[in-house]
XYZ file of C-alpha atoms in Angstrom:
612
model
C 19.619 -23.061 -13.507
C 16.829 -23.132 -15.974
C 15.066 -25.650 -14.607
C 15.393 -24.411 -11.061
C 14.077 -20.905 -12.458
C 11.220 -23.083 -14.096
C 10.714 -24.459 -11.049
C 10.362 -22.040 -8.605
C 7.157 -20.258 -11.109
C 5.561 -23.161 -11.140
C 5.559 -23.306 -7.669
C 3.948 -19.603 -7.029
C 0.563 -20.055 -6.477
C -0.581 -16.511 -7.990
C -3.489 -15.169 -9.159
C -4.040 -11.360 -11.146
C -2.032 -8.591 -10.162
C -1.205 -10.553 -6.583
C 0.981 -13.088 -5.851
C 1.782 -15.575 -2.884
C 5.705 -15.893 -2.157
C 7.565 -18.311 0.098
C 9.576 -14.980 1.650
C 7.785 -11.604 1.621
C 10.943 -9.859 3.365
C 12.592 -9.667 -0.398
C 9.911 -7.666 -1.316
C 10.047 -4.077 -1.259
C 6.832 -1.461 -1.006
C 7.078 -0.100 -4.766
C 5.956 -0.782 -8.377
C 8.106 -4.166 -8.190
C 5.479 -5.839 -6.919
C 3.342 -7.235 -9.524
C 3.467 -9.781 -11.760
C 1.691 -12.982 -12.451
C 0.543 -16.077 -14.231
C -3.091 -17.918 -13.033
C -1.905 -21.773 -11.559
C -3.544 -24.909 -11.312
C -4.496 -26.978 -8.403
C -4.253 -30.439 -8.573
C -6.451 -32.285 -6.097
C -6.326 -36.655 -6.166
C -8.564 -37.963 -5.499
C -12.095 -38.174 -3.246
C -12.210 -37.539 -0.057
C -10.821 -40.301 1.748
C -13.092 -41.653 5.175
C -11.016 -43.939 7.268
C -15.069 -44.822 8.120
C -17.949 -44.858 5.648
C -20.038 -45.055 8.128
C -21.218 -42.826 11.512
C -21.910 -44.400 14.458
C -24.233 -41.976 17.048
C -24.453 -42.843 21.276
C -28.502 -42.453 21.699
C -28.706 -40.071 24.210
C -32.161 -39.073 25.724
C -33.073 -36.585 27.910
C -36.782 -36.957 27.783
C -37.486 -39.107 30.547
C -36.088 -38.925 34.530
C -36.636 -41.690 37.301
C -38.707 -44.736 36.302
C -39.507 -43.236 32.975
C -35.764 -42.973 31.988
C -35.050 -46.553 33.216
C -38.559 -48.441 31.606
C -37.620 -46.156 28.325
C -33.953 -47.275 28.350
C -35.272 -51.491 28.533
C -37.229 -50.946 25.836
C -34.180 -48.771 23.912
C -31.978 -51.512 24.287
C -34.614 -54.114 23.290
C -35.158 -52.603 19.821
C -31.622 -51.860 19.153
C -32.706 -47.840 19.431
C -29.041 -47.088 21.809
C -26.759 -46.638 19.058
C -27.679 -44.760 15.375
C -25.272 -46.084 12.822
C -25.534 -44.370 9.087
C -23.555 -45.103 6.185
C -21.884 -42.253 4.186
C -22.570 -43.556 0.303
C -20.505 -43.498 -2.498
C -22.836 -40.659 -4.027
C -22.694 -38.793 -0.932
C -18.439 -38.940 -0.584
C -18.052 -37.571 -4.525
C -20.274 -34.456 -3.973
C -18.582 -34.101 -0.491
C -15.357 -33.502 -2.464
C -17.283 -31.011 -4.605
C -18.170 -29.324 -1.500
C -15.002 -29.661 0.180
C -12.323 -28.032 -2.842
C -14.819 -25.672 -3.986
C -14.277 -23.949 -0.125
C -10.505 -25.217 0.595
C -9.076 -24.249 -2.892
C -10.733 -21.453 -3.961
C -11.632 -19.737 -8.214
C -8.083 -17.782 -7.617
C -6.596 -21.158 -8.433
C -7.943 -23.449 -11.649
C -8.612 -26.791 -10.183
C -7.897 -30.141 -12.020
C -9.896 -32.934 -10.016
C -8.636 -36.437 -10.717
C -11.236 -38.177 -9.366
C -11.669 -42.624 -9.922
C -13.720 -42.480 -13.153
C -13.408 -38.861 -14.007
C -11.347 -35.626 -13.925
C -12.921 -32.447 -13.394
C -11.294 -28.868 -14.713
C -12.901 -26.050 -12.446
C -11.761 -22.706 -13.472
C -12.835 -18.984 -12.983
C -15.615 -19.244 -15.835
C -16.846 -23.045 -14.947
C -16.344 -26.870 -14.218
C -16.090 -29.421 -17.386
C -15.857 -33.395 -17.401
C -12.628 -34.105 -19.328
C -12.212 -37.021 -21.319
C -8.712 -38.138 -21.250
C -6.195 -40.783 -20.774
C -4.676 -39.072 -17.492
C -4.161 -42.827 -14.909
C -6.987 -42.486 -12.742
C -5.995 -43.220 -8.892
C -7.711 -46.350 -7.535
C -7.610 -45.454 -3.626
C -10.174 -47.899 -1.560
C -12.233 -46.243 0.861
C -11.829 -46.877 4.847
C -8.279 -47.674 5.002
C -5.971 -46.363 7.492
C -3.659 -42.610 7.234
C -0.236 -43.940 6.888
C -1.594 -46.324 3.541
C -3.954 -43.671 1.932
C -0.701 -41.092 2.337
C 1.882 -44.112 1.098
C -0.644 -44.957 -2.290
C -1.393 -41.027 -2.856
C 2.736 -40.311 -3.123
C 2.825 -43.685 -4.958
C -0.122 -42.222 -7.740
C 1.476 -38.690 -7.984
C 5.157 -39.605 -8.268
C 4.084 -42.862 -10.717
C 1.467 -41.322 -12.886
C 1.410 -37.380 -13.040
C 5.190 -36.455 -11.817
C 6.244 -38.420 -15.382
C 3.892 -36.438 -17.215
C 4.966 -33.146 -15.493
C 8.502 -33.615 -15.958
C 7.968 -34.835 -19.604
C 5.880 -31.453 -19.690
C 8.137 -29.411 -18.066
C 11.315 -30.448 -20.707
C 8.899 -29.290 -23.434
C 8.828 -25.984 -22.287
C 12.558 -26.060 -21.906
C 12.772 -27.243 -25.697
C 14.800 -24.334 -27.918
C 12.624 -25.742 -30.259
C 9.479 -24.474 -28.211
C 11.212 -21.143 -26.774
C 11.800 -19.775 -30.494
C 7.776 -20.436 -31.716
C 5.308 -17.550 -31.553
C 2.804 -17.801 -29.104
C -0.169 -19.594 -31.349
C 2.663 -22.375 -32.662
C 3.134 -22.831 -29.316
C 0.104 -24.043 -28.401
C 0.261 -26.304 -31.229
C 2.919 -27.397 -30.635
C 1.609 -28.611 -26.996
C -1.432 -30.081 -28.529
C 0.907 -32.161 -30.579
C 2.920 -33.647 -27.279
C -0.251 -33.577 -25.273
C -1.383 -36.259 -27.795
C 1.962 -38.397 -27.688
C 1.357 -38.272 -23.588
C -2.317 -39.279 -24.191
C -3.461 -36.044 -22.891
C -6.284 -33.394 -24.222
C -4.196 -30.363 -24.604
C -6.199 -28.357 -22.068
C -5.218 -31.234 -19.161
C -1.374 -30.623 -20.205
C -1.873 -26.907 -20.078
C -3.199 -27.661 -16.586
C -0.382 -29.789 -15.429
C 2.329 -27.425 -16.675
C 0.815 -24.430 -14.527
C 0.896 -26.895 -11.486
C 3.135 -26.781 -8.643
C 1.119 -28.503 -5.622
C -0.897 -31.380 -5.571
C -3.656 -32.251 -2.557
C -5.188 -35.161 -1.261
C -7.350 -35.139 2.435
C -8.342 -37.825 4.428
C -10.876 -37.318 7.224
C -10.489 -39.837 10.337
C -13.374 -41.126 12.636
C -16.321 -38.684 12.471
C -17.550 -38.385 16.017
C -20.946 -37.956 16.745
C -23.985 -38.187 19.213
C -27.962 -38.184 18.671
C -29.981 -37.090 21.541
C -33.926 -36.606 22.090
C -34.966 -33.472 24.393
C -37.357 -31.468 25.667
C -37.224 -28.259 24.044
C -36.017 -25.172 25.895
C -36.104 -21.606 25.893
C -36.819 -20.367 22.536
C -37.149 -23.862 21.317
C -40.477 -24.147 22.843
C -41.769 -21.958 20.763
C -41.140 -24.095 17.875
C -42.513 -27.992 19.548
C -42.034 -29.769 22.764
C -39.522 -31.890 22.166
C -36.836 -32.022 19.689
C -33.916 -34.651 18.169
C -30.477 -33.004 17.646
C -27.286 -34.733 15.538
C -24.023 -33.091 16.380
C -20.755 -34.719 14.294
C -17.538 -33.161 14.587
C -14.652 -33.796 11.525
C -11.068 -33.096 11.562
C -10.016 -34.016 8.148
C -6.222 -34.084 7.025
C -5.221 -31.861 4.240
C -2.088 -33.365 2.309
C 0.004 -30.914 0.112
C 2.577 -31.933 -2.396
C 5.028 -29.754 -4.071
C 6.177 -30.600 -7.603
C 10.551 -30.968 -7.289
C 11.614 -30.066 -11.102
C 15.238 -30.548 -10.496
C 14.009 -34.311 -9.357
C 10.943 -35.136 -11.540
C 8.958 -35.927 -8.272
C 6.451 -34.985 -6.154
C 7.571 -34.082 -2.510
C 5.668 -33.673 0.962
C 5.274 -30.248 1.733
C 3.192 -29.737 4.698
C -0.099 -30.838 6.076
C -2.846 -28.468 7.365
C -5.440 -30.665 10.402
C -8.528 -29.089 9.799
C -11.598 -28.554 12.084
C -15.405 -28.814 11.808
C -16.193 -27.483 15.021
C -19.329 -28.874 16.353
C -22.079 -28.712 14.104
C -25.866 -29.547 15.382
C -29.011 -29.841 13.097
C -32.376 -30.011 14.813
C -35.492 -31.570 14.091
C -38.928 -30.462 16.222
C -41.044 -32.989 17.672
C -44.593 -33.759 18.828
C -42.980 -36.896 20.822
C -40.128 -38.452 21.250
C -39.717 -40.834 18.342
C -37.211 -44.035 18.561
C -36.407 -44.752 14.674
C -33.131 -44.807 12.999
C -34.579 -44.396 9.760
C -36.801 -41.429 10.958
C -34.001 -39.597 11.172
C -31.683 -40.595 7.598
C -32.577 -36.759 6.561
C -31.295 -35.205 9.439
C -27.994 -37.276 9.343
C -27.242 -36.112 5.814
C -28.632 -32.971 6.296
C -25.596 -32.999 9.583
C -22.954 -34.993 7.379
C -23.180 -32.371 4.537
C -22.905 -28.868 7.225
C -19.992 -30.710 8.874
C -17.497 -31.039 5.964
C -19.035 -27.562 4.733
C -17.671 -26.298 8.342
C -14.615 -28.417 8.160
C -13.781 -27.402 4.501
C -13.931 -23.273 5.207
C -11.743 -23.864 8.117
C -9.186 -25.946 6.343
C -9.307 -23.414 3.515
C -8.644 -20.351 6.362
C -5.256 -22.362 7.552
C -4.263 -22.728 4.101
C -3.760 -19.104 3.624
C -1.672 -18.755 6.733
C 0.806 -20.029 4.297
C 2.164 -17.062 1.971
C 2.180 -19.633 -0.988
C -1.414 -19.528 -0.456
C -2.370 -16.378 0.464
C -3.002 -12.888 -2.009
C -0.721 -10.320 -1.684
C -0.999 -7.232 -3.565
C -0.244 -3.480 -3.408
C -2.012 -0.616 -2.148
C -2.995 1.477 -4.496
C -4.928 5.150 -4.917
C -4.749 5.585 -1.048
C -7.176 8.494 0.230
C -7.738 8.947 3.959
C -10.079 7.088 5.329
C -9.881 4.187 1.942
C -7.496 2.053 -0.691
C -7.499 0.268 -3.643
C -6.214 -3.238 -4.625
C -6.553 -4.964 -8.624
C -7.872 -8.038 -6.696
C -11.550 -9.125 -6.522
C -13.823 -11.425 -7.640
C -11.501 -13.613 -9.718
C -9.216 -14.291 -6.094
C -12.681 -14.971 -4.206
C -12.462 -12.067 -2.352
C -15.349 -11.201 -0.113
C -17.076 -8.340 1.559
C -15.688 -8.009 4.415
C -12.508 -9.487 4.020
C -9.421 -8.235 6.119
C -6.368 -7.303 4.859
C -3.587 -6.517 7.006
C -0.849 -3.609 5.689
C 2.729 -3.760 5.469
C 5.858 -1.610 5.084
C 9.272 -2.504 4.564
C 11.503 -1.230 6.405
C 15.496 -2.011 6.118
C 14.820 -4.976 4.894
C 11.655 -6.296 7.518
C 8.048 -6.464 7.244
C 6.555 -4.016 9.646
C 2.405 -4.180 10.680
C 0.974 -0.987 9.932
C -3.218 -2.085 10.522
C -5.501 -3.586 8.596
C -8.360 -3.245 6.364
C -11.447 -4.639 4.958
C -12.773 -5.310 1.511
C -16.326 -2.724 0.900
C -16.786 -3.288 -3.026
C -15.305 -5.896 -4.531
C -14.087 -5.493 -8.243
C -15.498 -7.808 -11.210
C -12.173 -8.610 -12.444
C -12.513 -11.913 -14.542
C -12.412 -10.455 -17.655
C -8.548 -10.372 -19.309
C -6.058 -7.622 -18.855
C -9.212 -6.321 -16.746
C -8.291 -2.948 -14.447
C -11.245 -2.949 -12.031
C -10.178 -2.723 -8.451
C -11.542 -3.699 -4.750
C -12.092 -0.896 -2.503
C -11.018 -1.320 1.210
C -12.039 0.514 4.076
C -8.971 1.376 6.528
C -10.423 0.000 10.071
C -6.873 0.590 12.413
C -3.474 2.216 11.139
C -2.072 3.631 8.254
C -1.264 3.039 4.598
C 0.170 4.373 1.928
C 1.103 3.979 -1.792
C 2.231 0.544 -2.856
C 2.192 -0.470 0.961
C 1.917 -4.327 1.045
C -1.487 -5.991 1.486
C -1.660 -9.210 3.142
C -4.851 -11.528 2.673
C -5.586 -12.165 6.838
C -7.147 -15.372 7.405
C -10.325 -15.026 8.849
C -13.893 -17.003 8.851
C -15.486 -14.375 9.778
C -16.422 -15.483 13.722
C -15.161 -14.513 16.579
C -15.829 -16.212 20.059
C -15.558 -14.491 23.275
C -16.565 -13.836 26.859
C -18.330 -10.814 28.598
C -19.208 -10.211 31.940
C -22.111 -7.763 33.475
C -25.201 -7.407 35.562
C -28.965 -7.996 34.091
C -31.808 -6.646 35.854
C -35.113 -8.791 36.553
C -37.419 -6.846 39.119
C -40.464 -8.803 40.015
C -43.874 -7.170 40.629
C -46.680 -10.000 39.994
C -46.088 -13.282 40.286
C -49.047 -15.789 38.900
C -51.380 -12.615 39.952
C -50.152 -12.268 43.028
C -48.189 -8.603 43.941
C -44.546 -9.513 43.955
C -41.255 -7.482 45.170
C -37.401 -8.716 44.269
C -35.497 -10.192 42.023
C -32.997 -6.913 41.434
C -30.172 -7.019 39.286
C -28.107 -10.432 38.559
C -24.417 -10.520 38.423
C -23.942 -12.245 34.605
C -21.489 -14.490 32.554
C -21.822 -14.323 28.863
C -20.221 -16.635 26.469
C -21.155 -14.874 22.654
C -19.937 -15.948 19.481
C -20.374 -12.882 16.954
C -20.602 -13.490 12.981
C -20.037 -10.694 10.607
C -23.326 -11.552 7.938
C -21.474 -9.597 4.811
C -18.583 -11.951 4.966
C -20.766 -14.736 5.571
C -23.249 -14.074 2.829
C -20.874 -11.782 0.691
C -23.401 -9.627 1.136
C -22.057 -5.110 -0.049
C -26.083 -4.816 1.988
C -24.793 -6.478 4.726
C -21.774 -5.580 5.427
C -20.376 -4.638 9.243
C -24.232 -6.208 9.721
C -23.213 -8.706 12.634
C -24.906 -11.773 14.491
C -24.886 -12.395 17.930
C -25.584 -15.844 19.367
C -24.914 -15.695 23.458
C -25.719 -18.068 26.341
C -24.987 -17.526 30.157
C -25.978 -17.356 33.805
C -25.781 -14.929 36.759
C -26.012 -14.949 40.592
C -26.746 -12.655 43.444
C -29.961 -11.681 42.344
C -32.152 -10.509 45.710
C -34.930 -12.514 47.501
C -38.641 -12.059 46.140
C -41.551 -11.289 48.849
C -44.635 -12.354 47.714
C -46.928 -10.927 50.766
C -50.162 -12.756 50.028
C -48.830 -16.230 49.886
C -46.713 -15.704 52.838
C -43.399 -16.534 51.435
C -40.113 -15.246 50.612
C -37.854 -16.878 48.605
C -34.158 -17.024 47.933
C -32.502 -17.066 44.062
C -30.926 -19.779 43.043
C -29.885 -19.484 39.477
C -30.491 -17.026 36.655
C -29.909 -18.550 32.835
C -30.202 -16.830 29.672
C -29.634 -17.925 25.931
C -30.868 -16.184 22.909
C -29.667 -14.257 19.360
C -29.371 -10.455 18.441
C -27.999 -8.325 15.488
C -26.061 -5.233 15.415
C -24.529 -2.989 12.865
C -20.829 -1.545 13.537
C -20.169 2.323 12.628
C -16.197 2.677 12.662
C -14.958 5.994 13.646
C -12.475 6.530 11.425
C -9.113 4.758 11.151
C -9.432 4.054 15.549
C -10.401 0.488 14.972
C -13.406 1.714 17.179
C -16.953 1.276 16.438
C -20.265 1.856 17.475
C -22.750 -1.299 17.967
C -26.579 -0.042 17.230
C -28.881 -3.552 17.772
C -31.094 -5.487 19.148
C -31.339 -9.059 21.370
C -34.355 -11.761 21.453
C -33.418 -13.688 24.202
C -35.057 -16.467 27.145
C -34.518 -16.000 30.332
C -35.206 -18.622 33.083
C -34.589 -17.907 36.722
C -35.225 -20.458 39.915
C -36.024 -19.687 43.236
C -36.708 -21.518 46.575
C -37.909 -21.049 49.552
C -36.703 -21.766 53.370
C -39.136 -24.205 53.519
C -38.742 -26.065 50.145
C -41.075 -24.089 48.286
C -40.371 -23.039 44.427
C -40.946 -20.661 41.845
C -39.909 -20.816 38.406
C -40.221 -17.880 35.920
C -39.480 -17.599 32.213
C -39.550 -14.821 29.655
C -38.900 -13.996 25.913
C -37.007 -10.542 26.144
C -36.136 -8.460 23.454
C -33.501 -5.897 24.268
C -32.419 -2.860 22.166
C -28.961 -1.776 23.046
C -25.522 0.420 21.601
C -22.208 -0.504 22.672
C -18.688 -0.526 21.687
C -15.712 -2.569 19.672
C -12.444 -1.551 20.195
C -10.337 -4.239 17.153
C -6.678 -4.721 18.686
C -6.231 -6.455 14.994
C -8.834 -8.359 12.969
C -8.407 -11.215 15.025
C -8.818 -10.061 18.894
C -10.987 -6.691 19.954
C -12.578 -5.751 23.198
C -16.106 -5.056 23.483
C -18.760 -3.309 25.892
C -22.764 -2.754 25.129
C -25.699 -1.191 27.386
C -29.041 -2.230 27.098
C -32.833 -1.973 28.044
C -34.469 -5.741 28.575
C -38.031 -5.535 27.865
C -40.303 -9.026 28.913
C -42.500 -9.535 25.806
C -44.207 -12.371 27.752
C -43.515 -14.886 30.521
C -44.754 -17.588 32.471
C -43.880 -18.817 35.810
C -44.553 -21.298 38.701
C -44.778 -21.276 42.115
C -44.999 -24.606 44.342
C -45.858 -24.034 47.732
C -44.442 -26.597 50.607
C -47.663 -28.710 50.165
C -47.221 -29.069 46.171
C -49.721 -26.917 45.397
C -49.029 -24.920 42.187
C -50.084 -21.520 41.326
C -49.263 -20.583 37.368
C -49.530 -17.587 34.927
C -47.729 -14.674 34.282
C -44.814 -12.274 35.721
C -44.903 -8.636 35.381
C -41.582 -7.297 35.697
C -39.578 -3.323 36.019
C -37.353 -2.301 33.389
C -34.242 -1.329 34.035
C -30.448 -1.234 32.335
C -27.701 -3.682 31.780
C -24.276 -3.730 31.498
C -21.645 -5.615 29.813
C -18.088 -5.558 28.978
C -15.939 -8.180 27.651
C -12.978 -9.425 24.901
C -13.432 -11.632 21.337
C -10.764 -13.668 19.596
C -10.902 -15.186 16.053
C -10.580 -19.054 16.594
C -11.565 -19.905 12.946
C -14.065 -22.207 13.851
C -17.067 -22.215 12.203
C -19.379 -25.015 13.389
C -23.675 -25.009 12.509
C -23.131 -21.310 11.108
C -21.303 -23.327 7.653
C -24.946 -23.199 7.004
C -25.488 -19.283 6.242
C -21.948 -18.962 4.317
C -22.849 -18.432 0.401
C -20.931 -20.312 -1.947
C -16.939 -18.546 -2.493
C -17.514 -15.624 -4.839
C -17.447 -17.105 -8.681
C -17.129 -15.262 -12.086
C -19.789 -17.415 -13.511
C -22.271 -16.244 -10.731
C -21.242 -12.589 -10.767
C -21.344 -11.839 -14.588
């Protein structure tokens, strides 16, 4: 019985006046919710790469027709059809630190057991430990099943026996009767007998879970491109490397009764597509020239995968923050959590109450002022704004797994009425039915910045159809619309209206719009325009994961270029003059948890040592 109680205790991953639990239905909405001791997560070895290199097919989008055929032959002859980049030992060591920094945040102490060293990471810093703790010797480049078997063999041959002996120490009646100060001396002596430092022994005694991570083949591609849209403002060409990593996080749980680690679960992370770009004045075919670009995107990819994996880990109650709501007012409430639990600005928390033993969802709030609670016995509290629903004193708050990035779609109309083309009077274009794919990112959460709270970055791309013919009397032509393409970015502020879930969203966008028209005789017109669009909209949050949105704006073209090619091949170039008009969009967004290249914007997880 005593061992069972102890096993339950070490398996609760707790932080501050918060806790993680396996069965939230046993909880009640009162003051009985708050007891805790800080725990340790043990990480076994480095990130394991199935292949310690990445092969990228070379895609050349800069040539067409005969030029493309000739260039392809030259690239084949010079070995520029496939680029292979190594993932070095030094990179793996650094990537391991980055990965676990985002997956296992400072709400846990982390004991990272590497092949040649042991790193202890606490909320106040990290240290290299001198210890006789057995080192894992798992080679890189092995298959998943072999890796999993080696991890389990190492855990149960080297770590589990030590933890079992440490558990027996804590259950020893002599130990239990000692004063706290003498307990530390007792542990130090026993640790020496086991060949450990007292510090390592203490962390292992507070461990319930062990982690190991396997990264299957990283997929990707290298491409040379003609710059399009806003990219043309930087350089005429660019090189891009895109990668995607899907790590598998293995989690083991220590069974105190059996004295072994048993497999708990695996979590499949996903970086999403990450892209890094290098501007070029001319296409360059040389693998070594792009080594720095590869290194950059590799770290971006692993960071994106870590953010996604860490978010998925919090879907498990054992690794999420639970805490009661306190000091509840009309639109705000507080909780005894903060920097020590790695809470970010704008982090959402779901609100629950218990009715007849059942957990009932009431709404959600977002962190606005994160408390510095790193000192022992700190009573500082984080302040939340209630976004939607209701909250009462001692309602249960549950950390909502979140990345701060939403993916969405929008439908609407966009005006592009043309009054002049290359110096010639014109009339037409009109309104275009438009479809957009959107990405919205909460900069307050991503940067962990109070100043940026509820400032959102918007990325969008889309196309349209249904515009009017353009008539150019001086050239004697009428041309019909073929396509409308747009892409850009913007920024807006969410201003919430009470606790209804509604927010107004004033903002501004910068975009590049491209239109193409074709006449009956084969003449063509293209128009490209850099556009600024002030707009205002509304967002309705049904949950922290799903929202409906709409906006109206007034696009203004700040620069443009146009080319009209008549049936004889004569080109007329210049600018295009346009009339203004209102655009309108309505859509919806959902939280999938992928962050991709946006991982570059994420600040490091909140840290006691950085916030002091």
